[in-house]
């Protein structure tokens, strides 16, 4: 495994469960028990009704590319070596999240393309969710 | 709502002409600009009782600037919502002056983004200088190599997908801004360019080319805003604030349609307050961090329908001599973009409403009402929008 030189997440109390499950290969999203709305990114409060009845649910991990850009220029370590695909993926559950589309030629990415989650181990504690073309 | 029309006026402006100032400090550029703007108004240091500013690099910038200038303002406002912060400042100054809490506000900004080598658009997380990400939202975003240009490019990509907008249409905006810059002796880039030139410039983040992106300069300026009573004794004819609206737009817990920007919300109270419509606007200063910013802002301000921005910007409509001239100083795409550009929208609109360029091609003929819209942050994640409408005396 090569050394991870991209930014790493900072884990807090309200996001620890999410990152723990990423390490086990499951993408969690949240749903409010009071108003039944899904939300992204994870937080301790329901963004819709402000209740704290937040429950974790495993996402199907499947979605589509809502939009993307092939980025050729970024000084951030880990992203400074060539084109990469920055994307917003809309999960089947209806929430959109930032990600990179990996395991395919950037030229082959398009809006509406079906994708599925894949995890890359960054450290012993942290695995980062990415998306790849759906199998 | 109380009628705030003509409750405050811009009576002094100054744009620091520098585009590269490695030997100056931010405070110095701001101080020099405030002094010149007060001179323009015929006012003095003792008249200033409100200080409004934002900074890309100085924390507590209002406190530091009050110290540097030895000012004891009755009101300090550091609202920092990205490049459009200064439209928010003007809106707040209007409230404070109407309420009688202050009589004379200065709004100021300066930066050394260029001489400091700041990669505003492509620096990624390193642009913010702190290696430790916040738990949220950074830790769910910056892992993926976000850049400012990338966050605008994603919106451009989807705009093209949904509405058939083309790179050539976006390029037309950059070409028009350059034509305006050619008329501005202070503009950084003044040589005319063509759509082909824009299309041939390197792709920074698909579908945006380098010439779809604003330039990076040093610079600064100041605006003096006063009560109607004080305005009557100033050297310059007042430019009245007749409308103001503020809004933010963000991801909405992963569900908001990011194709609609904050301008969609902020323009409504601004037009309501001003009691004018889009047809009454003689010229507009539209924050042009990227060509797509202009296109989406024109749509969401209601100058055309959603998805029609690509057609709207063609055939000279947004150029001098057209139906809605925008960014007559050359904009951030060609004149100056010192990290945050919102202040310069107010400067140019004021000068147009004063008729300062009368007798030259730069002047919008019989300019009575101007609109400024500042966008700060990034369209693809979260941003602010401040709309102000100004009218000549």
Short mmCIF file of C-alpha atoms in Angstrom, two decimals, chain A residues 6-10 12 14-15 18-19 37-43 47 66-76 79 84 86-88 94-96 98-100 111 128-130, chain B residues 117 119 122-126 132-137 139-147 150-151 153-154 157-158 161 203-207 251 253-259 380-381:
data_model
loop_
_atom_site.label_atom_id
_atom_site.label_comp_id
_atom_site.label_asym_id
_atom_site.label_seq_id
_atom_site.Cartn_x
_atom_site.Cartn_y
_atom_site.Cartn_z
CA UNK A 6 -4.26 13.17 0.43
CA UNK A 7 -6.10 15.06 3.18
CA UNK A 8 -7.52 12.86 5.95
CA UNK A 9 -10.82 13.42 7.72
CA UNK A 10 -10.98 14.62 11.29
CA UNK A 12 -15.61 13.79 15.91
CA UNK A 14 -21.04 12.84 15.67
CA UNK A 15 -19.13 11.27 12.76
CA UNK A 18 -19.72 6.75 9.99
CA UNK A 19 -15.96 6.37 9.80
CA UNK A 37 -35.90 12.60 5.84
CA UNK A 38 -32.50 11.33 4.75
CA UNK A 39 -29.58 13.73 5.10
CA UNK A 40 -25.98 14.12 4.01
CA UNK A 41 -23.36 14.92 5.44
CA UNK A 42 -23.71 13.23 8.83
CA UNK A 43 -24.60 15.48 11.76
CA UNK A 47 -31.27 19.37 9.11
CA UNK A 66 -25.19 14.16 -10.73
CA UNK A 67 -22.34 16.29 -12.04
CA UNK A 68 -18.56 16.12 -12.27
CA UNK A 69 -15.43 17.89 -13.44
CA UNK A 70 -12.10 16.53 -14.62
CA UNK A 71 -9.65 18.65 -12.67
CA UNK A 72 -6.23 19.25 -14.16
CA UNK A 73 -4.86 21.73 -11.65
CA UNK A 74 -4.72 21.50 -7.86
CA UNK A 75 -1.75 22.12 -5.61
CA UNK A 76 -3.03 19.86 -2.84
CA UNK A 79 -4.20 15.72 -6.30
CA UNK A 84 -8.84 13.33 -11.46
CA UNK A 86 -14.34 15.38 -8.76
CA UNK A 87 -18.03 14.50 -8.68
CA UNK A 88 -21.32 14.86 -6.90
CA UNK A 94 -31.79 10.75 -2.76
CA UNK A 95 -28.90 12.61 -1.14
CA UNK A 96 -25.88 13.94 -3.03
CA UNK A 98 -18.89 14.78 -3.02
CA UNK A 99 -16.55 12.05 -4.17
CA UNK A 100 -14.03 11.04 -6.80
CA UNK A 111 -23.71 12.76 -15.97
CA UNK A 128 -12.32 6.69 2.42
CA UNK A 129 -15.42 6.08 0.26
CA UNK A 130 -15.04 6.64 -3.48
CA UNK B 117 1.22 33.99 -4.65
CA UNK B 119 -3.75 30.11 -5.51
CA UNK B 122 -6.64 26.01 -7.75
CA UNK B 123 -4.95 25.78 -4.36
CA UNK B 124 -7.33 23.13 -3.06
CA UNK B 125 -7.43 22.75 0.70
CA UNK B 126 -3.94 24.22 0.94
CA UNK B 132 -6.38 19.72 9.92
CA UNK B 133 -9.83 19.45 8.36
CA UNK B 134 -12.90 20.40 10.33
CA UNK B 135 -14.98 17.28 11.15
CA UNK B 136 -17.74 18.57 8.89
CA UNK B 137 -18.26 19.55 6.21
CA UNK B 139 -13.99 15.98 6.22
CA UNK B 140 -16.66 14.95 3.71
CA UNK B 141 -15.41 17.26 0.95
CA UNK B 142 -11.76 18.14 0.99
CA UNK B 143 -10.75 14.46 0.82
CA UNK B 144 -11.75 14.61 -2.82
CA UNK B 145 -9.60 17.46 -4.07
CA UNK B 146 -12.08 20.29 -4.12
CA UNK B 147 -10.91 23.49 -5.78
CA UNK B 150 -13.74 22.74 -9.73
CA UNK B 151 -16.81 23.66 -7.69
CA UNK B 153 -16.94 23.78 -13.19
CA UNK B 154 -19.31 21.11 -11.85
CA UNK B 157 -21.01 20.85 -16.60
CA UNK B 158 -24.55 20.24 -15.42
CA UNK B 161 -26.05 18.82 -19.73
CA UNK B 203 -8.63 23.48 -19.60
CA UNK B 204 -8.23 23.98 -15.84
CA UNK B 205 -11.25 21.92 -14.79
CA UNK B 206 -13.69 20.64 -17.42
CA UNK B 207 -15.50 22.40 -18.98
CA UNK B 251 -26.20 21.82 -0.06
CA UNK B 253 -28.47 18.37 3.62
CA UNK B 254 -27.57 16.88 0.23
CA UNK B 255 -30.91 17.66 -1.37
CA UNK B 256 -30.97 21.26 -2.60
CA UNK B 257 -30.89 21.77 -6.36
CA UNK B 258 -27.48 23.41 -6.73
CA UNK B 259 -28.42 24.76 -10.16
CA UNK B 380 -21.04 23.81 -6.11
CA UNK B 381 -20.95 23.72 -2.30
#
